[in-house]
């Protein structure tokens, strides 16, 4: 197998190949990062209640959303100015958040934010390189935390290998990227939007004991803004991937026929 392409420094910023919001690619990136093999990824091909009620990979406590720039701006242009600069650090913070300083790395950031926080980080295998990075990041202030990730050759190699094996043509790091990733994680009943491109984590609301991120209320505080923005802008370039762990059952192959997202 040929070596994956290298990251490039563009205008003084290390820049990666953009990641696909593809369950297989996200699973491969998890393997490269040495996360637990219990993690699984599922395309949310419809948000209609009748589809979600039939999904047997519930409960779901983490989502990754990819949206075209026009959708993202419509959904978040009024929200971003309300977020204060994050200064938190240490083990008592409600979530682990890391600012994105690597170009085209929003997909990587979404995955890290999801897995670092999902069920208290239980899918980060103890004693691994990524576990050591997570533990070190927790003890650092935001600027140093971002630099830790920026300088990691392990992170770079894991991402570039996975990003170069997508189903579409592999772009150059110099190509324009018109899409943005973000993650939603439910932890201790609270839902957080974790986006390395923002100023910090965004608290989205509280769910009941019997609600997950694919429940009616769960979608209301996660993907709904983006679904509405997609309808308003007339752009359908958006996708949602659910992340599940050991307590959820994978969707059977017979149930995986694609249909438009609603």
PDB file of C-alpha atoms in Angstrom:
ATOM      1  CA  UNK A   1       0.000   0.000   0.000  1.00  0.00           C
ATOM      2  CA  UNK A   2       1.448   3.402  -0.929  1.00  0.00           C
ATOM      3  CA  UNK A   3       2.285   5.804   1.846  1.00  0.00           C
ATOM      4  CA  UNK A   4      -0.467   8.335   2.579  1.00  0.00           C
ATOM      5  CA  UNK A   5       0.036  11.890   1.345  1.00  0.00           C
ATOM      6  CA  UNK A   6       1.679  14.352   3.679  1.00  0.00           C
ATOM      7  CA  UNK A   7       0.131  17.316   5.412  1.00  0.00           C
ATOM      8  CA  UNK A   8       1.207  20.660   4.000  1.00  0.00           C
ATOM      9  CA  UNK A   9       1.995  23.975   5.613  1.00  0.00           C
ATOM     10  CA  UNK A  10      -0.174  26.570   3.862  1.00  0.00           C
ATOM     11  CA  UNK A  11       0.141  30.225   4.862  1.00  0.00           C
ATOM     12  CA  UNK A  12       2.004  29.087   7.944  1.00  0.00           C
ATOM     13  CA  UNK A  13      -0.687  26.584   9.044  1.00  0.00           C
ATOM     14  CA  UNK A  14      -0.401  22.800   8.981  1.00  0.00           C
ATOM     15  CA  UNK A  15      -3.216  21.597   6.715  1.00  0.00           C
ATOM     16  CA  UNK A  16      -4.682  18.115   6.303  1.00  0.00           C
ATOM     17  CA  UNK A  17      -6.768  16.396   3.644  1.00  0.00           C
ATOM     18  CA  UNK A  18     -10.467  16.812   4.545  1.00  0.00           C
ATOM     19  CA  UNK A  19     -12.150  13.735   6.004  1.00  0.00           C
ATOM     20  CA  UNK A  20     -15.302  12.125   4.608  1.00  0.00           C
ATOM     21  CA  UNK A  21     -18.320  11.770   6.910  1.00  0.00           C
ATOM     22  CA  UNK A  22     -18.343   8.106   6.034  1.00  0.00           C
ATOM     23  CA  UNK A  23     -18.892   5.423   8.711  1.00  0.00           C
ATOM     24  CA  UNK A  24     -16.174   3.216   7.224  1.00  0.00           C
ATOM     25  CA  UNK A  25     -13.642   6.057   7.178  1.00  0.00           C
ATOM     26  CA  UNK A  26     -14.524   7.141  10.704  1.00  0.00           C
ATOM     27  CA  UNK A  27     -14.143   3.536  11.851  1.00  0.00           C
ATOM     28  CA  UNK A  28     -10.745   3.349  10.122  1.00  0.00           C
ATOM     29  CA  UNK A  29      -9.634   6.565  11.793  1.00  0.00           C
ATOM     30  CA  UNK A  30     -10.673   5.085  15.147  1.00  0.00           C
ATOM     31  CA  UNK A  31      -8.551   2.026  14.419  1.00  0.00           C
ATOM     32  CA  UNK A  32      -5.600   4.228  13.460  1.00  0.00           C
ATOM     33  CA  UNK A  33      -6.003   6.139  16.713  1.00  0.00           C
ATOM     34  CA  UNK A  34      -6.252   2.848  18.667  1.00  0.00           C
ATOM     35  CA  UNK A  35      -9.673   3.602  20.103  1.00  0.00           C
ATOM     36  CA  UNK A  36     -11.816   0.705  21.325  1.00  0.00           C
ATOM     37  CA  UNK A  37     -13.173  -1.638  18.673  1.00  0.00           C
ATOM     38  CA  UNK A  38     -16.562  -1.459  20.409  1.00  0.00           C
ATOM     39  CA  UNK A  39     -17.297   1.843  18.669  1.00  0.00           C
ATOM     40  CA  UNK A  40     -19.550   1.720  15.641  1.00  0.00           C
ATOM     41  CA  UNK A  41     -20.825   4.292  13.162  1.00  0.00           C
ATOM     42  CA  UNK A  42     -24.198   4.524  11.422  1.00  0.00           C
ATOM     43  CA  UNK A  43     -25.482   6.769   8.648  1.00  0.00           C
ATOM     44  CA  UNK A  44     -28.663   8.561   9.675  1.00  0.00           C
ATOM     45  CA  UNK A  45     -30.375   8.428   6.309  1.00  0.00           C
ATOM     46  CA  UNK A  46     -33.626   9.947   7.579  1.00  0.00           C
ATOM     47  CA  UNK A  47     -34.712  11.833  10.682  1.00  0.00           C
ATOM     48  CA  UNK A  48     -38.365  10.882  10.254  1.00  0.00           C
ATOM     49  CA  UNK A  49     -39.709   9.344  13.494  1.00  0.00           C
ATOM     50  CA  UNK A  50     -40.814   6.159  11.744  1.00  0.00           C
ATOM     51  CA  UNK A  51     -37.232   5.543  10.586  1.00  0.00           C
ATOM     52  CA  UNK A  52     -35.571   6.384  13.881  1.00  0.00           C
ATOM     53  CA  UNK A  53     -38.013   4.254  15.865  1.00  0.00           C
ATOM     54  CA  UNK A  54     -36.897   1.238  13.839  1.00  0.00           C
ATOM     55  CA  UNK A  55     -33.176   1.841  14.403  1.00  0.00           C
ATOM     56  CA  UNK A  56     -31.789  -0.869  16.619  1.00  0.00           C
ATOM     57  CA  UNK A  57     -28.480   0.911  17.277  1.00  0.00           C
ATOM     58  CA  UNK A  58     -30.065   2.894  20.097  1.00  0.00           C
ATOM     59  CA  UNK A  59     -29.342   4.440  22.515  1.00  0.00           C
ATOM     60  CA  UNK A  60     -27.140   6.938  20.728  1.00  0.00           C
ATOM     61  CA  UNK A  61     -25.198   9.476  22.765  1.00  0.00           C
ATOM     62  CA  UNK A  62     -22.932  11.022  20.102  1.00  0.00           C
ATOM     63  CA  UNK A  63     -23.503  12.439  16.628  1.00  0.00           C
ATOM     64  CA  UNK A  64     -21.174  13.814  13.977  1.00  0.00           C
ATOM     65  CA  UNK A  65     -22.728  16.342  11.603  1.00  0.00           C
ATOM     66  CA  UNK A  66     -21.214  17.507   8.314  1.00  0.00           C
ATOM     67  CA  UNK A  67     -22.759  20.535   6.634  1.00  0.00           C
ATOM     68  CA  UNK A  68     -22.036  22.663   3.612  1.00  0.00           C
ATOM     69  CA  UNK A  69     -20.713  26.119   4.441  1.00  0.00           C
ATOM     70  CA  UNK A  70     -24.006  27.749   3.441  1.00  0.00           C
ATOM     71  CA  UNK A  71     -25.953  25.505   5.830  1.00  0.00           C
ATOM     72  CA  UNK A  72     -23.458  26.006   8.616  1.00  0.00           C
ATOM     73  CA  UNK A  73     -23.512  29.780   8.301  1.00  0.00           C
ATOM     74  CA  UNK A  74     -27.310  29.885   8.259  1.00  0.00           C
ATOM     75  CA  UNK A  75     -27.457  27.700  11.371  1.00  0.00           C
ATOM     76  CA  UNK A  76     -24.636  29.214  13.416  1.00  0.00           C
ATOM     77  CA  UNK A  77     -23.830  32.782  12.284  1.00  0.00           C
ATOM     78  CA  UNK A  78     -26.060  34.219  15.024  1.00  0.00           C
ATOM     79  CA  UNK A  79     -24.931  31.709  17.655  1.00  0.00           C
ATOM     80  CA  UNK A  80     -21.152  31.985  17.391  1.00  0.00           C
ATOM     81  CA  UNK A  81     -20.910  35.615  18.635  1.00  0.00           C
ATOM     82  CA  UNK A  82     -22.714  34.618  21.841  1.00  0.00           C
ATOM     83  CA  UNK A  83     -20.020  32.098  22.851  1.00  0.00           C
ATOM     84  CA  UNK A  84     -17.345  33.324  25.250  1.00  0.00           C
ATOM     85  CA  UNK A  85     -13.688  32.395  24.867  1.00  0.00           C
ATOM     86  CA  UNK A  86     -13.106  29.096  26.634  1.00  0.00           C
ATOM     87  CA  UNK A  87     -10.547  29.165  29.446  1.00  0.00           C
ATOM     88  CA  UNK A  88     -11.357  25.880  31.166  1.00  0.00           C
ATOM     89  CA  UNK A  89      -8.937  23.075  31.917  1.00  0.00           C
ATOM     90  CA  UNK A  90      -8.460  20.234  34.375  1.00  0.00           C
ATOM     91  CA  UNK A  91     -10.390  17.053  35.247  1.00  0.00           C
ATOM     92  CA  UNK A  92     -13.405  18.851  36.715  1.00  0.00           C
ATOM     93  CA  UNK A  93     -14.554  20.392  33.435  1.00  0.00           C
ATOM     94  CA  UNK A  94     -17.904  18.952  32.186  1.00  0.00           C
ATOM     95  CA  UNK A  95     -16.414  18.141  28.759  1.00  0.00           C
ATOM     96  CA  UNK A  96     -13.033  18.047  27.044  1.00  0.00           C
ATOM     97  CA  UNK A  97     -12.873  20.673  24.300  1.00  0.00           C
ATOM     98  CA  UNK A  98      -9.903  21.444  22.024  1.00  0.00           C
ATOM     99  CA  UNK A  99      -9.582  24.404  19.685  1.00  0.00           C
ATOM    100  CA  UNK A 100      -8.879  23.507  16.052  1.00  0.00           C
ATOM    101  CA  UNK A 101      -5.631  25.031  14.794  1.00  0.00           C
ATOM    102  CA  UNK A 102      -4.927  22.553  11.967  1.00  0.00           C
ATOM    103  CA  UNK A 103      -6.416  23.369   8.581  1.00  0.00           C
ATOM    104  CA  UNK A 104      -9.088  21.009   7.191  1.00  0.00           C
ATOM    105  CA  UNK A 105      -9.041  18.998  10.429  1.00  0.00           C
ATOM    106  CA  UNK A 106     -12.643  19.619  11.533  1.00  0.00           C
ATOM    107  CA  UNK A 107     -13.576  15.981  10.879  1.00  0.00           C
ATOM    108  CA  UNK A 108     -10.740  14.784  13.083  1.00  0.00           C
ATOM    109  CA  UNK A 109     -11.745  17.281  15.760  1.00  0.00           C
ATOM    110  CA  UNK A 110     -15.360  16.119  15.667  1.00  0.00           C
ATOM    111  CA  UNK A 111     -14.297  12.505  16.131  1.00  0.00           C
ATOM    112  CA  UNK A 112     -11.877  13.305  18.953  1.00  0.00           C
ATOM    113  CA  UNK A 113     -14.466  15.441  20.728  1.00  0.00           C
ATOM    114  CA  UNK A 114     -17.034  12.661  20.419  1.00  0.00           C
ATOM    115  CA  UNK A 115     -14.850   9.795  21.613  1.00  0.00           C
ATOM    116  CA  UNK A 116     -12.959  11.742  24.281  1.00  0.00           C
ATOM    117  CA  UNK A 117     -16.277  12.600  25.924  1.00  0.00           C
ATOM    118  CA  UNK A 118     -18.571   9.676  25.104  1.00  0.00           C
ATOM    119  CA  UNK A 119     -19.436   7.806  28.302  1.00  0.00           C
ATOM    120  CA  UNK A 120     -16.593   9.497  30.170  1.00  0.00           C
ATOM    121  CA  UNK A 121     -13.981   8.471  27.609  1.00  0.00           C
ATOM    122  CA  UNK A 122     -14.478   4.742  28.174  1.00  0.00           C
ATOM    123  CA  UNK A 123     -13.621   4.009  24.523  1.00  0.00           C
ATOM    124  CA  UNK A 124     -10.130   5.487  24.884  1.00  0.00           C
ATOM    125  CA  UNK A 125      -8.057   2.396  25.605  1.00  0.00           C
ATOM    126  CA  UNK A 126      -5.784   2.756  28.668  1.00  0.00           C
ATOM    127  CA  UNK A 127      -2.062   2.755  27.999  1.00  0.00           C
ATOM    128  CA  UNK A 128      -2.334   3.805  24.350  1.00  0.00           C
ATOM    129  CA  UNK A 129      -0.732   6.812  22.706  1.00  0.00           C
ATOM    130  CA  UNK A 130      -4.126   8.481  22.313  1.00  0.00           C
ATOM    131  CA  UNK A 131      -4.909   7.857  25.995  1.00  0.00           C
ATOM    132  CA  UNK A 132      -1.662   9.560  27.001  1.00  0.00           C
ATOM    133  CA  UNK A 133      -2.509  12.497  24.721  1.00  0.00           C
ATOM    134  CA  UNK A 134      -6.009  12.797  26.200  1.00  0.00           C
ATOM    135  CA  UNK A 135      -4.721  12.687  29.773  1.00  0.00           C
ATOM    136  CA  UNK A 136      -2.087  15.299  29.001  1.00  0.00           C
ATOM    137  CA  UNK A 137      -4.617  17.532  27.207  1.00  0.00           C
ATOM    138  CA  UNK A 138      -6.949  17.541  30.211  1.00  0.00           C
ATOM    139  CA  UNK A 139      -4.217  19.132  32.352  1.00  0.00           C
ATOM    140  CA  UNK A 140      -3.361  21.849  29.820  1.00  0.00           C
ATOM    141  CA  UNK A 141      -4.924  25.254  29.261  1.00  0.00           C
ATOM    142  CA  UNK A 142      -6.666  25.792  25.899  1.00  0.00           C
ATOM    143  CA  UNK A 143      -3.740  27.277  23.962  1.00  0.00           C
ATOM    144  CA  UNK A 144      -1.290  24.581  25.074  1.00  0.00           C
ATOM    145  CA  UNK A 145      -3.937  21.892  24.550  1.00  0.00           C
ATOM    146  CA  UNK A 146      -4.406  22.938  20.923  1.00  0.00           C
ATOM    147  CA  UNK A 147      -0.638  23.041  20.407  1.00  0.00           C
ATOM    148  CA  UNK A 148      -0.307  19.515  21.780  1.00  0.00           C
ATOM    149  CA  UNK A 149      -2.635  18.270  19.072  1.00  0.00           C
ATOM    150  CA  UNK A 150      -1.012  20.420  16.386  1.00  0.00           C
ATOM    151  CA  UNK A 151       2.441  18.985  17.140  1.00  0.00           C
ATOM    152  CA  UNK A 152       1.374  15.323  17.332  1.00  0.00           C
ATOM    153  CA  UNK A 153       2.844  13.235  14.518  1.00  0.00           C
ATOM    154  CA  UNK A 154       0.673  10.324  15.722  1.00  0.00           C
ATOM    155  CA  UNK A 155      -2.503  12.341  15.139  1.00  0.00           C
ATOM    156  CA  UNK A 156      -1.258  13.558  11.763  1.00  0.00           C
ATOM    157  CA  UNK A 157      -0.374  10.099  10.460  1.00  0.00           C
ATOM    158  CA  UNK A 158      -3.652   8.564  11.693  1.00  0.00           C
ATOM    159  CA  UNK A 159      -5.717  11.272  10.017  1.00  0.00           C
ATOM    160  CA  UNK A 160      -3.845  11.426   6.717  1.00  0.00           C
ATOM    161  CA  UNK A 161      -4.018   7.657   6.276  1.00  0.00           C
ATOM    162  CA  UNK A 162      -7.784   7.512   6.885  1.00  0.00           C
ATOM    163  CA  UNK A 163      -8.549  10.658   4.850  1.00  0.00           C
ATOM    164  CA  UNK A 164      -6.648   9.300   1.852  1.00  0.00           C
ATOM    165  CA  UNK A 165      -8.813   6.161   1.728  1.00  0.00           C
ATOM    166  CA  UNK A 166     -12.256   7.691   1.183  1.00  0.00           C
ATOM    167  CA  UNK A 167     -14.679   6.708  -1.569  1.00  0.00           C
ATOM    168  CA  UNK A 168     -14.211   9.974  -3.496  1.00  0.00           C
ATOM    169  CA  UNK A 169     -11.115  11.385  -5.165  1.00  0.00           C
ATOM    170  CA  UNK A 170      -8.513  12.368  -2.586  1.00  0.00           C
ATOM    171  CA  UNK A 171      -8.193  16.155  -2.603  1.00  0.00           C
ATOM    172  CA  UNK A 172      -5.025  18.118  -2.013  1.00  0.00           C
ATOM    173  CA  UNK A 173      -4.722  19.983   1.279  1.00  0.00           C
ATOM    174  CA  UNK A 174      -4.596  23.109  -0.904  1.00  0.00           C
ATOM    175  CA  UNK A 175      -8.092  22.587  -2.313  1.00  0.00           C
ATOM    176  CA  UNK A 176     -10.920  24.662  -0.867  1.00  0.00           C
ATOM    177  CA  UNK A 177     -13.044  22.856   1.693  1.00  0.00           C
ATOM    178  CA  UNK A 178     -16.658  24.068   1.743  1.00  0.00           C
ATOM    179  CA  UNK A 179     -17.891  21.727   4.467  1.00  0.00           C
ATOM    180  CA  UNK A 180     -17.628  21.752   8.234  1.00  0.00           C
ATOM    181  CA  UNK A 181     -17.842  18.994  10.864  1.00  0.00           C
ATOM    182  CA  UNK A 182     -19.061  19.254  14.430  1.00  0.00           C
ATOM    183  CA  UNK A 183     -19.958  16.803  17.177  1.00  0.00           C
ATOM    184  CA  UNK A 184     -22.799  16.505  19.665  1.00  0.00           C
ATOM    185  CA  UNK A 185     -22.295  14.474  22.826  1.00  0.00           C
ATOM    186  CA  UNK A 186     -24.730  13.573  25.591  1.00  0.00           C
ATOM    187  CA  UNK A 187     -23.010  13.188  28.944  1.00  0.00           C
ATOM    188  CA  UNK A 188     -24.685  13.010  32.359  1.00  0.00           C
ATOM    189  CA  UNK A 189     -27.964  13.959  30.713  1.00  0.00           C
ATOM    190  CA  UNK A 190     -26.529  17.175  29.264  1.00  0.00           C
ATOM    191  CA  UNK A 191     -25.993  17.762  25.552  1.00  0.00           C
ATOM    192  CA  UNK A 192     -22.938  19.628  24.308  1.00  0.00           C
ATOM    193  CA  UNK A 193     -22.036  20.911  20.870  1.00  0.00           C
ATOM    194  CA  UNK A 194     -18.293  20.441  20.430  1.00  0.00           C
ATOM    195  CA  UNK A 195     -16.809  22.327  17.513  1.00  0.00           C
ATOM    196  CA  UNK A 196     -13.114  23.134  17.372  1.00  0.00           C
ATOM    197  CA  UNK A 197     -13.855  26.093  15.121  1.00  0.00           C
ATOM    198  CA  UNK A 198     -15.897  27.875  17.792  1.00  0.00           C
ATOM    199  CA  UNK A 199     -14.586  29.726  20.852  1.00  0.00           C
ATOM    200  CA  UNK A 200     -15.505  26.870  23.157  1.00  0.00           C
ATOM    201  CA  UNK A 201     -18.052  24.142  23.949  1.00  0.00           C
ATOM    202  CA  UNK A 202     -21.729  25.055  23.582  1.00  0.00           C
ATOM    203  CA  UNK A 203     -24.261  23.719  26.096  1.00  0.00           C
ATOM    204  CA  UNK A 204     -27.409  22.741  24.190  1.00  0.00           C
ATOM    205  CA  UNK A 205     -29.790  21.404  26.825  1.00  0.00           C
ATOM    206  CA  UNK A 206     -30.798  18.560  29.114  1.00  0.00           C
ATOM    207  CA  UNK A 207     -32.402  15.251  28.145  1.00  0.00           C
ATOM    208  CA  UNK A 208     -34.518  12.927  30.241  1.00  0.00           C
ATOM    209  CA  UNK A 209     -33.334   9.493  31.368  1.00  0.00           C
ATOM    210  CA  UNK A 210     -35.217   7.790  28.528  1.00  0.00           C
ATOM    211  CA  UNK A 211     -34.020  10.215  25.815  1.00  0.00           C
ATOM    212  CA  UNK A 212     -30.984   9.931  23.569  1.00  0.00           C
ATOM    213  CA  UNK A 213     -29.718  12.123  20.725  1.00  0.00           C
ATOM    214  CA  UNK A 214     -32.055  10.447  18.221  1.00  0.00           C
ATOM    215  CA  UNK A 215     -35.140  11.082  20.325  1.00  0.00           C
ATOM    216  CA  UNK A 216     -37.409  13.975  19.368  1.00  0.00           C
ATOM    217  CA  UNK A 217     -35.899  16.202  22.035  1.00  0.00           C
ATOM    218  CA  UNK A 218     -32.387  14.954  21.222  1.00  0.00           C
ATOM    219  CA  UNK A 219     -32.675  16.019  17.594  1.00  0.00           C
ATOM    220  CA  UNK A 220     -34.212  19.327  18.640  1.00  0.00           C
ATOM    221  CA  UNK A 221     -31.065  20.304  20.546  1.00  0.00           C
ATOM    222  CA  UNK A 222     -28.607  18.845  18.011  1.00  0.00           C
ATOM    223  CA  UNK A 223     -29.183  18.561  14.270  1.00  0.00           C
ATOM    224  CA  UNK A 224     -32.492  20.403  13.956  1.00  0.00           C
ATOM    225  CA  UNK A 225     -30.908  23.840  13.405  1.00  0.00           C
ATOM    226  CA  UNK A 226     -28.919  22.430  10.502  1.00  0.00           C
ATOM    227  CA  UNK A 227     -31.844  20.544   9.001  1.00  0.00           C
ATOM    228  CA  UNK A 228     -33.911  23.741   9.044  1.00  0.00           C
ATOM    229  CA  UNK A 229     -31.011  25.704   7.537  1.00  0.00           C
ATOM    230  CA  UNK A 230     -30.639  23.099   4.771  1.00  0.00           C
ATOM    231  CA  UNK A 231     -34.309  23.494   3.889  1.00  0.00           C
ATOM    232  CA  UNK A 232     -34.116  27.287   3.979  1.00  0.00           C
ATOM    233  CA  UNK A 233     -30.981  27.485   1.821  1.00  0.00           C
ATOM    234  CA  UNK A 234     -32.096  24.789  -0.600  1.00  0.00           C
ATOM    235  CA  UNK A 235     -28.783  22.989  -0.076  1.00  0.00           C
ATOM    236  CA  UNK A 236     -28.863  19.268   0.703  1.00  0.00           C
ATOM    237  CA  UNK A 237     -25.130  18.788   1.291  1.00  0.00           C
ATOM    238  CA  UNK A 238     -25.424  17.575   4.846  1.00  0.00           C
ATOM    239  CA  UNK A 239     -24.970  14.242   6.589  1.00  0.00           C
ATOM    240  CA  UNK A 240     -25.323  12.823  10.083  1.00  0.00           C
ATOM    241  CA  UNK A 241     -23.457   9.854  11.518  1.00  0.00           C
ATOM    242  CA  UNK A 242     -24.432   8.285  14.842  1.00  0.00           C
ATOM    243  CA  UNK A 243     -21.707   6.891  17.086  1.00  0.00           C
ATOM    244  CA  UNK A 244     -22.579   4.014  19.375  1.00  0.00           C
ATOM    245  CA  UNK A 245     -20.671   1.867  21.819  1.00  0.00           C
ATOM    246  CA  UNK A 246     -20.908  -1.498  23.477  1.00  0.00           C
ATOM    247  CA  UNK A 247     -24.489  -1.028  24.711  1.00  0.00           C
ATOM    248  CA  UNK A 248     -25.976  -0.496  21.245  1.00  0.00           C
ATOM    249  CA  UNK A 249     -26.616  -3.051  18.516  1.00  0.00           C
ATOM    250  CA  UNK A 250     -25.407  -2.489  14.958  1.00  0.00           C
ATOM    251  CA  UNK A 251     -28.029  -1.944  12.272  1.00  0.00           C
ATOM    252  CA  UNK A 252     -28.434  -5.082  10.188  1.00  0.00           C
ATOM    253  CA  UNK A 253     -27.411  -5.064   6.540  1.00  0.00           C
ATOM    254  CA  UNK A 254     -31.005  -5.577   5.490  1.00  0.00           C
ATOM    255  CA  UNK A 255     -31.965  -2.241   7.037  1.00  0.00           C
ATOM    256  CA  UNK A 256     -29.224  -0.133   5.429  1.00  0.00           C
ATOM    257  CA  UNK A 257     -30.937   0.976   2.195  1.00  0.00           C
ATOM    258  CA  UNK A 258     -30.311   4.664   1.603  1.00  0.00           C
ATOM    259  CA  UNK A 259     -33.101   7.207   1.332  1.00  0.00           C
ATOM    260  CA  UNK A 260     -33.112  11.005   1.328  1.00  0.00           C
ATOM    261  CA  UNK A 261     -32.661  12.733   4.676  1.00  0.00           C
ATOM    262  CA  UNK A 262     -35.730  14.530   5.960  1.00  0.00           C
TER     263      UNK A 262
END
